[in-house]
Amino acid sequence: MTTAPVRRETTTPDLLSAFPFPFVDDIYRYSTNVEPANQQVITPAGQWGDSVAVIDSEYRNELAERAAVLDADPTRRAVLPHMRPAAWDALMTMLRELAHAYPDTMHLTSVGHDEWHWRNDLLDDERTFRYGEEASLGDDPLHYLSTQVQEDIALLDQRDDQLFVDAGVITFAADWSFGFDVGMSFLEIHGPVPRVRKMGVITRAHEFLKRLQPHEPYRRTNWTMTIGRRLDVSTERYPEWGPDREMIQHVDDAEFGRLVHLRVEVQHLIRLPDSGAIMFVIRTYLLPLEALATVEPWRTRAAEVFAELPDDMADYKGIIKYRTRASEWLRTHAGHQPSADDN
Ligand code: HEM
């Protein structure tokens, strides 16, 4: 027997209207799918894509969840010594992004040479700090950043014509381990992904990233499915969430639609201006099938993609045992409105 997956509350409207539905076709294959960032995408449910850092109704929940993960497992964060300047660069870049996107609640002000005042009204948190001086911030800059944004962040060093994941705070990994990967090269990290070597996807992405320029952020999406509104499906916690892939095959239809979530990552790729490191920003969105089915073009398209996905890709994504049922569920739930009884 497995324990019930965490958190099954109803979907608040903004999680549907700002959901970055990832499928542009009825067939999904890997590609080097990058595009310039900060372009708004209009969807049948609303819109997404205006900014690198996004605050939604899950802000406090997700920050609390990240804090709990970091408390329980310090291997989810690391800054190799040569990445300290990049960590400051990341902090300033993301605080600027927040202040730009949310001027009513997020404020960054220059108060002297290399001195800054930051105020986050939502958290009632404010600091005056000197760039590069941990004591003035009262925290390691990457850790502090992880208390302000919902996004996970990895920092890549570029040396010897390669990229290395040498720093990060990753608490919501989709079936991988930051603690295991830290220090590895971009090419090594993508070793387990099927197909991509033959297709040249990863080597092309590597060349693209090495040429990335400051102030020209790019983004891409990636997706999988997750059972329950569970952000932390890291390798470390596999014993907790892995058995749900078996359990989900035995629940009734209403429970299936509530528990199975389309999980989408919006990933930003940014060359940091001072350190030259690459910042990889990963934001995870989860939408249950029962909410997805309320948007007709999403319902029909996702059903096609799940059914058609080749077995090796479905297996790698960990959805092979229930993707056919997910597709069938969507096909048979046209106009589905979650009822009060469903909750
Ligand atoms: C997985 C492509 C950037 C870390 C993947 C997958 C693809 C991919 C196709 C398989 C995903 C799936 O089936 O769910 C790309 C492309 C990139 C990019 C095209 C840039 C344009 C990055 C960066 C990092 C990264 C900068 C740095 C941390 C990972 C990890 C996995 C992954 C950790 C999981 C690997 C595993 O199974 O252990 N990537 N990626 N990716 N990517 Fe990337």
mmCIF file of C-alpha atoms and ligand atoms in Angstrom:
data_model
loop_
_atom_site.group_PDB
_atom_site.id
_atom_site.type_symbol
_atom_site.label_atom_id
_atom_site.label_comp_id
_atom_site.label_asym_id
_atom_site.label_seq_id
_atom_site.Cartn_x
_atom_site.Cartn_y
_atom_site.Cartn_z
ATOM 1 C CA MET A 1 0.000 0.000 0.000
ATOM 2 C CA THR A 2 1.150 3.516 -0.714
ATOM 3 C CA THR A 3 0.313 6.663 1.151
ATOM 4 C CA ALA A 4 -2.013 9.155 -0.556
ATOM 5 C CA PRO A 5 -0.101 11.607 -2.768
ATOM 6 C CA VAL A 6 0.354 15.056 -1.289
ATOM 7 C CA ARG A 7 -2.107 17.910 -1.840
ATOM 8 C CA ARG A 8 -5.209 17.417 -3.939
ATOM 9 C CA GLU A 9 -6.992 20.718 -3.575
ATOM 10 C CA THR A 10 -9.027 22.254 -6.400
ATOM 11 C CA THR A 11 -7.262 24.250 -9.094
ATOM 12 C CA THR A 12 -7.416 28.021 -8.531
ATOM 13 C CA PRO A 13 -8.375 29.982 -11.694
ATOM 14 C CA ASP A 14 -4.932 31.519 -12.264
ATOM 15 C CA LEU A 15 -3.284 28.093 -12.424
ATOM 16 C CA LEU A 16 -5.486 27.296 -15.418
ATOM 17 C CA SER A 17 -5.403 30.695 -17.141
ATOM 18 C CA ALA A 18 -1.589 31.019 -16.915
ATOM 19 C CA PHE A 19 -0.828 27.363 -17.679
ATOM 20 C CA PRO A 20 1.880 27.041 -20.343
ATOM 21 C CA PHE A 21 0.311 24.267 -22.403
ATOM 22 C CA PRO A 22 3.331 22.819 -24.234
ATOM 23 C CA PHE A 23 1.998 20.969 -27.287
ATOM 24 C CA VAL A 24 2.094 22.745 -30.629
ATOM 25 C CA ASP A 25 1.150 19.622 -32.591
ATOM 26 C CA ASP A 26 -0.627 16.282 -32.060
ATOM 27 C CA ILE A 27 2.767 14.575 -32.152
ATOM 28 C CA TYR A 28 5.568 15.333 -29.671
ATOM 29 C CA ARG A 29 9.237 14.691 -30.348
ATOM 30 C CA TYR A 30 12.394 16.059 -28.734
ATOM 31 C CA SER A 31 13.874 19.103 -30.440
ATOM 32 C CA THR A 32 16.139 22.032 -29.583
ATOM 33 C CA ASN A 33 12.958 23.993 -28.954
ATOM 34 C CA VAL A 34 14.291 27.377 -27.889
ATOM 35 C CA GLU A 35 12.688 30.763 -28.569
ATOM 36 C CA PRO A 36 13.351 34.309 -27.355
ATOM 37 C CA ALA A 37 11.920 34.872 -23.862
ATOM 38 C CA ASN A 38 9.447 37.492 -22.650
ATOM 39 C CA GLN A 39 6.990 37.018 -25.497
ATOM 40 C CA GLN A 40 3.423 36.652 -24.385
ATOM 41 C CA VAL A 41 1.661 33.484 -25.529
ATOM 42 C CA ILE A 42 -2.120 33.697 -25.854
ATOM 43 C CA THR A 43 -3.845 30.384 -25.100
ATOM 44 C CA PRO A 44 -7.506 29.276 -25.182
ATOM 45 C CA ALA A 45 -7.501 29.666 -21.368
ATOM 46 C CA GLY A 46 -5.545 32.901 -20.968
ATOM 47 C CA GLN A 47 -1.881 33.748 -21.399
ATOM 48 C CA TRP A 48 1.661 33.124 -20.181
ATOM 49 C CA GLY A 49 5.226 34.097 -20.983
ATOM 50 C CA ASP A 50 5.488 37.801 -20.095
ATOM 51 C CA SER A 51 8.359 37.470 -17.658
ATOM 52 C CA VAL A 52 11.192 35.215 -16.507
ATOM 53 C CA ALA A 53 10.038 35.133 -12.865
ATOM 54 C CA VAL A 54 6.349 34.424 -12.322
ATOM 55 C CA ILE A 55 4.422 34.726 -9.068
ATOM 56 C CA ASP A 56 1.106 32.913 -8.829
ATOM 57 C CA SER A 57 -1.385 31.815 -6.177
ATOM 58 C CA GLU A 58 0.999 29.024 -5.121
ATOM 59 C CA TYR A 59 3.773 31.495 -4.160
ATOM 60 C CA ARG A 60 3.712 30.993 -0.407
ATOM 61 C CA ASN A 61 2.965 27.259 -0.609
ATOM 62 C CA GLU A 62 5.849 26.591 -2.965
ATOM 63 C CA LEU A 63 8.359 28.684 -1.035
ATOM 64 C CA ALA A 64 7.352 26.850 2.160
ATOM 65 C CA GLU A 65 7.711 23.539 0.380
ATOM 66 C CA ARG A 66 11.166 24.489 -0.903
ATOM 67 C CA ALA A 67 12.260 25.517 2.607
ATOM 68 C CA ALA A 68 11.102 22.150 3.972
ATOM 69 C CA VAL A 69 12.937 20.240 1.225
ATOM 70 C CA LEU A 70 16.155 22.177 1.853
ATOM 71 C CA ASP A 71 15.870 21.652 5.613
ATOM 72 C CA ALA A 72 15.481 17.916 5.146
ATOM 73 C CA ASP A 73 18.133 17.525 2.429
ATOM 74 C CA PRO A 74 21.026 19.984 2.061
ATOM 75 C CA THR A 75 22.247 18.243 -1.137
ATOM 76 C CA ARG A 76 19.541 20.099 -3.074
ATOM 77 C CA ARG A 77 21.746 23.186 -3.061
ATOM 78 C CA ALA A 78 25.376 23.697 -3.931
ATOM 79 C CA VAL A 79 27.693 26.488 -5.001
ATOM 80 C CA LEU A 80 31.161 25.303 -5.995
ATOM 81 C CA PRO A 81 33.670 27.942 -4.825
ATOM 82 C CA HIS A 82 34.418 29.334 -8.317
ATOM 83 C CA MET A 83 30.667 30.001 -8.786
ATOM 84 C CA ARG A 84 30.267 32.550 -5.970
ATOM 85 C CA PRO A 85 30.421 35.535 -8.352
ATOM 86 C CA ALA A 86 27.835 33.822 -10.584
ATOM 87 C CA ALA A 87 25.533 33.352 -7.575
ATOM 88 C CA TRP A 88 25.553 37.124 -6.932
ATOM 89 C CA ASP A 89 24.991 37.745 -10.618
ATOM 90 C CA ALA A 90 21.998 35.370 -10.515
ATOM 91 C CA LEU A 91 20.544 37.063 -7.443
ATOM 92 C CA MET A 92 20.738 40.554 -8.954
ATOM 93 C CA THR A 93 19.405 39.407 -12.327
ATOM 94 C CA MET A 94 16.382 37.703 -10.787
ATOM 95 C CA LEU A 95 15.635 40.494 -8.277
ATOM 96 C CA ARG A 96 15.636 42.912 -11.235
ATOM 97 C CA GLU A 97 13.284 40.583 -13.088
ATOM 98 C CA LEU A 98 10.923 40.474 -10.098
ATOM 99 C CA ALA A 99 10.985 44.251 -9.622
ATOM 100 C CA HIS A 100 10.334 44.758 -13.333
ATOM 101 C CA ALA A 101 7.477 42.238 -13.546
ATOM 102 C CA TYR A 102 5.820 43.125 -10.208
ATOM 103 C CA PRO A 103 6.508 46.829 -9.548
ATOM 104 C CA ASP A 104 3.626 47.065 -7.062
ATOM 105 C CA THR A 105 5.064 44.524 -4.658
ATOM 106 C CA MET A 106 8.772 44.038 -5.481
ATOM 107 C CA HIS A 107 11.226 46.896 -5.130
ATOM 108 C CA LEU A 108 14.960 47.054 -5.880
ATOM 109 C CA THR A 109 16.690 50.371 -5.303
ATOM 110 C CA SER A 110 20.310 51.408 -5.653
ATOM 111 C CA VAL A 111 21.354 53.117 -2.420
ATOM 112 C CA GLY A 112 25.054 53.692 -3.024
ATOM 113 C CA HIS A 113 28.084 52.253 -4.772
ATOM 114 C CA ASP A 114 27.302 48.520 -5.124
ATOM 115 C CA GLU A 115 24.721 48.865 -2.350
ATOM 116 C CA TRP A 116 21.116 47.830 -2.832
ATOM 117 C CA HIS A 117 17.859 47.909 -0.978
ATOM 118 C CA TRP A 118 15.431 45.054 -1.680
ATOM 119 C CA ARG A 119 11.860 44.952 -0.460
ATOM 120 C CA ASN A 120 9.429 42.084 -1.085
ATOM 121 C CA ASP A 121 5.996 43.245 0.102
ATOM 122 C CA LEU A 122 4.424 39.800 -0.320
ATOM 123 C CA LEU A 123 6.819 38.267 2.205
ATOM 124 C CA ASP A 124 7.334 41.455 4.184
ATOM 125 C CA ASP A 125 11.063 40.871 3.712
ATOM 126 C CA GLU A 126 13.574 43.651 3.199
ATOM 127 C CA ARG A 127 17.349 43.891 3.134
ATOM 128 C CA THR A 128 20.052 46.387 2.386
ATOM 129 C CA PHE A 129 23.144 44.634 1.059
ATOM 130 C CA ARG A 130 26.427 45.240 -0.679
ATOM 131 C CA TYR A 131 26.898 43.245 -3.906
ATOM 132 C CA GLY A 132 29.347 40.423 -3.221
ATOM 133 C CA GLU A 133 29.222 40.675 0.588
ATOM 134 C CA GLU A 134 27.392 37.712 2.124
ATOM 135 C CA ALA A 135 27.476 39.186 5.613
ATOM 136 C CA SER A 136 25.474 42.212 4.464
ATOM 137 C CA LEU A 137 22.800 39.987 2.875
ATOM 138 C CA GLY A 138 22.789 37.613 5.834
ATOM 139 C CA ASP A 139 22.616 34.615 3.504
ATOM 140 C CA ASP A 140 24.320 32.875 0.602
ATOM 141 C CA PRO A 141 22.941 34.781 -2.427
ATOM 142 C CA LEU A 142 21.632 31.727 -4.297
ATOM 143 C CA HIS A 143 19.884 30.439 -1.198
ATOM 144 C CA TYR A 144 18.374 33.846 -0.533
ATOM 145 C CA LEU A 145 17.162 33.978 -4.125
ATOM 146 C CA SER A 146 15.472 30.608 -3.646
ATOM 147 C CA THR A 147 13.403 32.148 -0.822
ATOM 148 C CA GLN A 148 12.075 34.874 -3.180
ATOM 149 C CA VAL A 149 11.155 33.053 -6.407
ATOM 150 C CA GLN A 150 9.138 29.933 -7.174
ATOM 151 C CA GLU A 151 11.702 28.982 -9.827
ATOM 152 C CA ASP A 152 14.499 26.436 -9.370
ATOM 153 C CA ILE A 153 17.891 27.672 -10.568
ATOM 154 C CA ALA A 154 21.053 26.005 -11.903
ATOM 155 C CA LEU A 155 24.226 27.871 -12.841
ATOM 156 C CA LEU A 156 26.574 26.592 -15.532
ATOM 157 C CA ASP A 157 30.238 27.487 -15.835
ATOM 158 C CA GLN A 158 31.731 27.669 -19.331
ATOM 159 C CA ARG A 159 35.314 26.452 -19.632
ATOM 160 C CA ASP A 160 37.353 24.358 -22.088
ATOM 161 C CA ASP A 161 34.534 24.831 -24.625
ATOM 162 C CA GLN A 162 32.065 23.009 -22.368
ATOM 163 C CA LEU A 163 29.331 23.828 -19.859
ATOM 164 C CA PHE A 164 29.323 22.421 -16.319
ATOM 165 C CA VAL A 165 26.480 22.501 -13.791
ATOM 166 C CA ASP A 166 28.498 23.876 -10.894
ATOM 167 C CA ALA A 167 25.854 25.556 -8.721
ATOM 168 C CA GLY A 168 22.138 25.564 -8.071
ATOM 169 C CA VAL A 169 19.153 25.296 -5.797
ATOM 170 C CA ILE A 170 16.917 22.580 -7.240
ATOM 171 C CA THR A 171 14.126 21.366 -4.988
ATOM 172 C CA PHE A 172 11.537 20.367 -7.609
ATOM 173 C CA ALA A 173 13.514 18.066 -9.907
ATOM 174 C CA ALA A 174 11.457 15.842 -12.223
ATOM 175 C CA ASP A 175 13.025 12.428 -11.682
ATOM 176 C CA TRP A 176 16.689 13.453 -11.473
ATOM 177 C CA SER A 177 19.145 14.265 -8.720
ATOM 178 C CA PHE A 178 20.842 17.639 -8.464
ATOM 179 C CA GLY A 179 23.214 16.294 -5.799
ATOM 180 C CA PHE A 180 24.334 13.573 -8.203
ATOM 181 C CA ASP A 181 24.594 15.856 -11.245
ATOM 182 C CA VAL A 182 26.402 18.823 -9.694
ATOM 183 C CA GLY A 183 29.841 19.238 -11.246
ATOM 184 C CA MET A 184 28.871 17.235 -14.338
ATOM 185 C CA SER A 185 28.998 18.578 -17.873
ATOM 186 C CA PHE A 186 25.894 19.497 -19.855
ATOM 187 C CA LEU A 187 26.589 16.614 -22.271
ATOM 188 C CA GLU A 188 27.083 14.051 -19.454
ATOM 189 C CA ILE A 189 23.872 15.148 -17.734
ATOM 190 C CA HIS A 190 21.833 14.481 -20.868
ATOM 191 C CA GLY A 191 23.384 11.026 -21.306
ATOM 192 C CA PRO A 192 20.262 9.119 -20.093
ATOM 193 C CA VAL A 193 17.820 10.859 -22.469
ATOM 194 C CA PRO A 194 16.784 8.465 -25.280
ATOM 195 C CA ARG A 195 17.060 9.423 -28.978
ATOM 196 C CA VAL A 196 18.718 12.799 -28.510
ATOM 197 C CA ARG A 197 22.276 11.691 -29.278
ATOM 198 C CA LYS A 198 21.300 10.376 -32.733
ATOM 199 C CA MET A 199 19.127 13.415 -33.399
ATOM 200 C CA GLY A 200 21.877 15.872 -32.421
ATOM 201 C CA VAL A 201 19.433 17.752 -30.167
ATOM 202 C CA ILE A 202 21.766 18.041 -27.208
ATOM 203 C CA THR A 203 24.936 18.882 -29.130
ATOM 204 C CA ARG A 204 23.023 21.625 -30.990
ATOM 205 C CA ALA A 205 21.643 22.926 -27.672
ATOM 206 C CA HIS A 206 25.188 22.897 -26.238
ATOM 207 C CA GLU A 207 26.542 24.950 -29.161
ATOM 208 C CA PHE A 208 23.601 27.337 -28.863
ATOM 209 C CA LEU A 209 24.127 27.845 -25.132
ATOM 210 C CA LYS A 210 27.858 28.491 -25.513
ATOM 211 C CA ARG A 211 27.028 31.357 -27.899
ATOM 212 C CA LEU A 212 24.266 32.861 -25.740
ATOM 213 C CA GLN A 213 24.689 36.624 -25.167
ATOM 214 C CA PRO A 214 23.783 38.697 -22.086
ATOM 215 C CA HIS A 215 20.422 40.522 -22.232
ATOM 216 C CA GLU A 216 19.075 38.054 -24.804
ATOM 217 C CA PRO A 217 17.211 35.494 -22.689
ATOM 218 C CA TYR A 218 15.743 32.419 -24.342
ATOM 219 C CA ARG A 219 13.250 29.844 -23.127
ATOM 220 C CA ARG A 220 11.918 26.386 -23.870
ATOM 221 C CA THR A 221 9.350 24.015 -22.369
ATOM 222 C CA ASN A 222 9.587 20.406 -21.295
ATOM 223 C CA TRP A 223 6.826 18.162 -19.937
ATOM 224 C CA THR A 224 5.930 14.922 -18.231
ATOM 225 C CA MET A 225 3.104 13.705 -15.989
ATOM 226 C CA THR A 226 3.081 13.576 -12.189
ATOM 227 C CA ILE A 227 0.650 11.911 -9.794
ATOM 228 C CA GLY A 228 -0.684 14.343 -7.227
ATOM 229 C CA ARG A 229 0.278 17.996 -6.962
ATOM 230 C CA ARG A 230 3.787 16.910 -6.043
ATOM 231 C CA LEU A 231 6.606 19.268 -7.008
ATOM 232 C CA ASP A 232 9.500 17.358 -5.496
ATOM 233 C CA VAL A 233 9.743 14.190 -7.564
ATOM 234 C CA SER A 234 13.511 14.010 -7.231
ATOM 235 C CA THR A 235 15.406 10.728 -7.375
ATOM 236 C CA GLU A 236 16.046 11.135 -3.645
ATOM 237 C CA ARG A 237 12.352 10.798 -2.814
ATOM 238 C CA TYR A 238 11.546 8.049 -5.307
ATOM 239 C CA PRO A 239 10.489 5.660 -2.519
ATOM 240 C CA GLU A 240 7.682 8.115 -1.652
ATOM 241 C CA TRP A 241 6.330 8.863 -5.146
ATOM 242 C CA GLY A 242 7.496 5.946 -7.303
ATOM 243 C CA PRO A 243 4.785 3.515 -6.088
ATOM 244 C CA ASP A 244 2.057 5.978 -7.142
ATOM 245 C CA ARG A 245 2.712 4.935 -10.756
ATOM 246 C CA GLU A 246 1.377 1.496 -9.815
ATOM 247 C CA MET A 247 -1.382 2.786 -7.523
ATOM 248 C CA ILE A 248 -2.814 5.120 -10.181
ATOM 249 C CA GLN A 249 -3.742 2.167 -12.382
ATOM 250 C CA HIS A 250 -6.248 0.978 -9.774
ATOM 251 C CA VAL A 251 -8.145 4.176 -8.894
ATOM 252 C CA ASP A 252 -11.594 5.042 -10.327
ATOM 253 C CA ASP A 253 -12.061 7.552 -13.134
ATOM 254 C CA ALA A 254 -12.874 10.566 -10.950
ATOM 255 C CA GLU A 255 -9.781 9.962 -8.822
ATOM 256 C CA PHE A 256 -7.656 9.452 -11.946
ATOM 257 C CA GLY A 257 -8.676 12.858 -13.359
ATOM 258 C CA ARG A 258 -7.958 14.547 -10.043
ATOM 259 C CA LEU A 259 -4.599 12.915 -9.406
ATOM 260 C CA VAL A 260 -2.881 12.740 -12.793
ATOM 261 C CA HIS A 261 -1.274 16.087 -13.618
ATOM 262 C CA LEU A 262 0.321 17.386 -16.769
ATOM 263 C CA ARG A 263 3.641 18.754 -15.535
ATOM 264 C CA VAL A 264 5.229 21.492 -17.610
ATOM 265 C CA GLU A 265 8.555 23.161 -17.049
ATOM 266 C CA VAL A 266 9.185 26.593 -18.521
ATOM 267 C CA GLN A 267 12.969 26.792 -18.692
ATOM 268 C CA HIS A 268 14.802 30.075 -19.207
ATOM 269 C CA LEU A 269 18.363 30.234 -20.503
ATOM 270 C CA ILE A 270 20.186 33.418 -19.583
ATOM 271 C CA ARG A 271 23.801 34.517 -19.978
ATOM 272 C CA LEU A 272 24.613 36.393 -16.770
ATOM 273 C CA PRO A 273 26.166 39.782 -17.557
ATOM 274 C CA ASP A 274 28.952 40.061 -14.944
ATOM 275 C CA SER A 275 30.188 36.498 -14.421
ATOM 276 C CA GLY A 276 29.502 35.080 -17.905
ATOM 277 C CA ALA A 277 27.852 31.987 -16.379
ATOM 278 C CA ILE A 278 24.654 30.547 -17.851
ATOM 279 C CA MET A 279 21.613 30.694 -15.582
ATOM 280 C CA PHE A 280 19.095 27.900 -16.160
ATOM 281 C CA VAL A 281 15.766 28.839 -14.578
ATOM 282 C CA ILE A 282 13.215 26.050 -14.218
ATOM 283 C CA ARG A 283 9.620 26.802 -13.320
ATOM 284 C CA THR A 284 7.276 23.872 -12.784
ATOM 285 C CA TYR A 285 3.536 24.058 -13.452
ATOM 286 C CA LEU A 286 1.102 21.275 -12.587
ATOM 287 C CA LEU A 287 -2.442 20.964 -13.916
ATOM 288 C CA PRO A 288 -4.740 18.006 -13.161
ATOM 289 C CA LEU A 289 -6.375 16.281 -16.134
ATOM 290 C CA GLU A 290 -9.800 17.258 -14.787
ATOM 291 C CA ALA A 291 -8.854 20.950 -15.188
ATOM 292 C CA LEU A 292 -7.073 20.393 -18.504
ATOM 293 C CA ALA A 293 -10.235 18.744 -19.889
ATOM 294 C CA THR A 294 -12.208 21.961 -19.392
ATOM 295 C CA VAL A 295 -10.203 23.572 -22.215
ATOM 296 C CA GLU A 296 -11.365 21.756 -25.335
ATOM 297 C CA PRO A 297 -8.310 22.273 -27.626
ATOM 298 C CA TRP A 298 -6.001 21.173 -24.785
ATOM 299 C CA ARG A 299 -8.129 18.105 -24.031
ATOM 300 C CA THR A 300 -8.089 16.803 -27.604
ATOM 301 C CA ARG A 301 -4.451 17.627 -28.320
ATOM 302 C CA ALA A 302 -3.048 16.163 -25.079
ATOM 303 C CA ALA A 303 -5.084 12.977 -25.695
ATOM 304 C CA GLU A 304 -3.425 12.611 -29.116
ATOM 305 C CA VAL A 305 0.095 13.310 -27.818
ATOM 306 C CA PHE A 306 -0.180 10.849 -24.913
ATOM 307 C CA ALA A 307 -1.494 8.088 -27.191
ATOM 308 C CA GLU A 308 1.080 8.583 -29.946
ATOM 309 C CA LEU A 309 4.222 9.079 -27.819
ATOM 310 C CA PRO A 310 6.764 6.330 -28.651
ATOM 311 C CA ASP A 311 7.324 3.770 -25.876
ATOM 312 C CA ASP A 312 10.994 4.651 -25.271
ATOM 313 C CA MET A 313 10.072 8.291 -24.584
ATOM 314 C CA ALA A 314 7.065 7.326 -22.425
ATOM 315 C CA ASP A 315 9.277 4.930 -20.504
ATOM 316 C CA TYR A 316 11.983 7.546 -19.928
ATOM 317 C CA LYS A 317 9.369 10.025 -18.732
ATOM 318 C CA GLY A 318 8.028 7.401 -16.297
ATOM 319 C CA ILE A 319 4.481 7.557 -17.683
ATOM 320 C CA ILE A 320 4.382 4.357 -19.696
ATOM 321 C CA LYS A 321 2.068 2.537 -17.260
ATOM 322 C CA TYR A 322 -0.697 5.127 -17.369
ATOM 323 C CA ARG A 323 -0.303 7.287 -20.481
ATOM 324 C CA THR A 324 -2.842 5.201 -22.466
ATOM 325 C CA ARG A 325 -5.409 5.564 -19.711
ATOM 326 C CA ALA A 326 -4.639 9.291 -19.511
ATOM 327 C CA SER A 327 -5.312 9.571 -23.217
ATOM 328 C CA GLU A 328 -8.554 7.568 -22.936
ATOM 329 C CA TRP A 329 -9.625 9.583 -19.918
ATOM 330 C CA LEU A 330 -9.239 12.829 -21.866
ATOM 331 C CA ARG A 331 -11.036 11.420 -24.917
ATOM 332 C CA THR A 332 -14.038 10.426 -22.823
ATOM 333 C CA HIS A 333 -14.269 13.589 -20.712
ATOM 334 C CA ALA A 334 -15.380 16.211 -23.214
ATOM 335 C CA GLY A 335 -16.810 19.283 -21.495
ATOM 336 C CA HIS A 336 -15.795 17.854 -18.137
ATOM 337 C CA GLN A 337 -16.609 20.156 -15.236
ATOM 338 C CA PRO A 338 -15.236 18.969 -11.916
ATOM 339 C CA SER A 339 -18.304 18.739 -9.663
ATOM 340 C CA ALA A 340 -18.492 19.454 -5.951
ATOM 341 C CA ASP A 341 -19.003 15.696 -5.449
ATOM 342 C CA ASP A 342 -15.654 15.030 -7.080
ATOM 343 C CA ASN A 343 -13.817 16.805 -4.278
HETATM 344 C C1 HEM B 1 16.471 16.305 -19.609
HETATM 345 C C2 HEM B 1 16.893 18.959 -23.620
HETATM 346 C C3 HEM B 1 19.066 22.470 -21.112
HETATM 347 C C4 HEM B 1 19.371 19.472 -17.352
HETATM 348 C C5 HEM B 1 16.310 16.765 -20.890
HETATM 349 C C6 HEM B 1 15.516 16.134 -21.905
HETATM 350 C C7 HEM B 1 15.658 16.856 -23.035
HETATM 351 C C8 HEM B 1 16.525 17.983 -22.739
HETATM 352 C C9 HEM B 1 15.026 16.579 -24.399
HETATM 353 C C10 HEM B 1 14.611 14.901 -21.725
HETATM 354 C C11 HEM B 1 13.326 15.409 -21.083
HETATM 355 C C12 HEM B 1 12.161 14.454 -20.961
HETATM 356 O O1 HEM B 1 11.967 13.515 -21.720
HETATM 357 O O2 HEM B 1 11.318 14.691 -20.049
HETATM 358 C C13 HEM B 1 17.509 20.149 -23.286
HETATM 359 C C14 HEM B 1 17.719 21.263 -24.191
HETATM 360 C C15 HEM B 1 18.324 22.256 -23.472
HETATM 361 C C16 HEM B 1 18.485 21.756 -22.119
HETATM 362 C C17 HEM B 1 17.322 21.269 -25.675
HETATM 363 C C18 HEM B 1 18.775 23.638 -23.868
HETATM 364 C C19 HEM B 1 18.433 24.256 -24.978
HETATM 365 C C20 HEM B 1 19.401 21.933 -19.896
HETATM 366 C C21 HEM B 1 20.242 22.594 -18.928
HETATM 367 C C22 HEM B 1 20.342 21.751 -17.875
HETATM 368 C C23 HEM B 1 19.552 20.560 -18.175
HETATM 369 C C24 HEM B 1 20.889 23.965 -19.078
HETATM 370 C C25 HEM B 1 21.123 22.064 -16.636
HETATM 371 C C26 HEM B 1 20.857 21.619 -15.449
HETATM 372 C C27 HEM B 1 18.602 18.358 -17.647
HETATM 373 C C28 HEM B 1 18.424 17.243 -16.736
HETATM 374 C C29 HEM B 1 17.594 16.326 -17.375
HETATM 375 C C30 HEM B 1 17.272 16.900 -18.682
HETATM 376 C C31 HEM B 1 19.034 17.113 -15.351
HETATM 377 C C32 HEM B 1 17.154 14.963 -16.821
HETATM 378 C C33 HEM B 1 18.255 13.981 -17.157
HETATM 379 C C34 HEM B 1 18.110 12.637 -16.418
HETATM 380 O O3 HEM B 1 17.215 11.854 -16.745
HETATM 381 O O4 HEM B 1 18.926 12.384 -15.510
HETATM 382 N N1 HEM B 1 16.903 17.887 -21.414
HETATM 383 N N2 HEM B 1 17.989 20.482 -22.045
HETATM 384 N N3 HEM B 1 19.007 20.712 -19.413
HETATM 385 N N4 HEM B 1 17.911 18.116 -18.803
HETATM 386 FE FE1 HEM B 1 17.990 19.282 -20.433
#
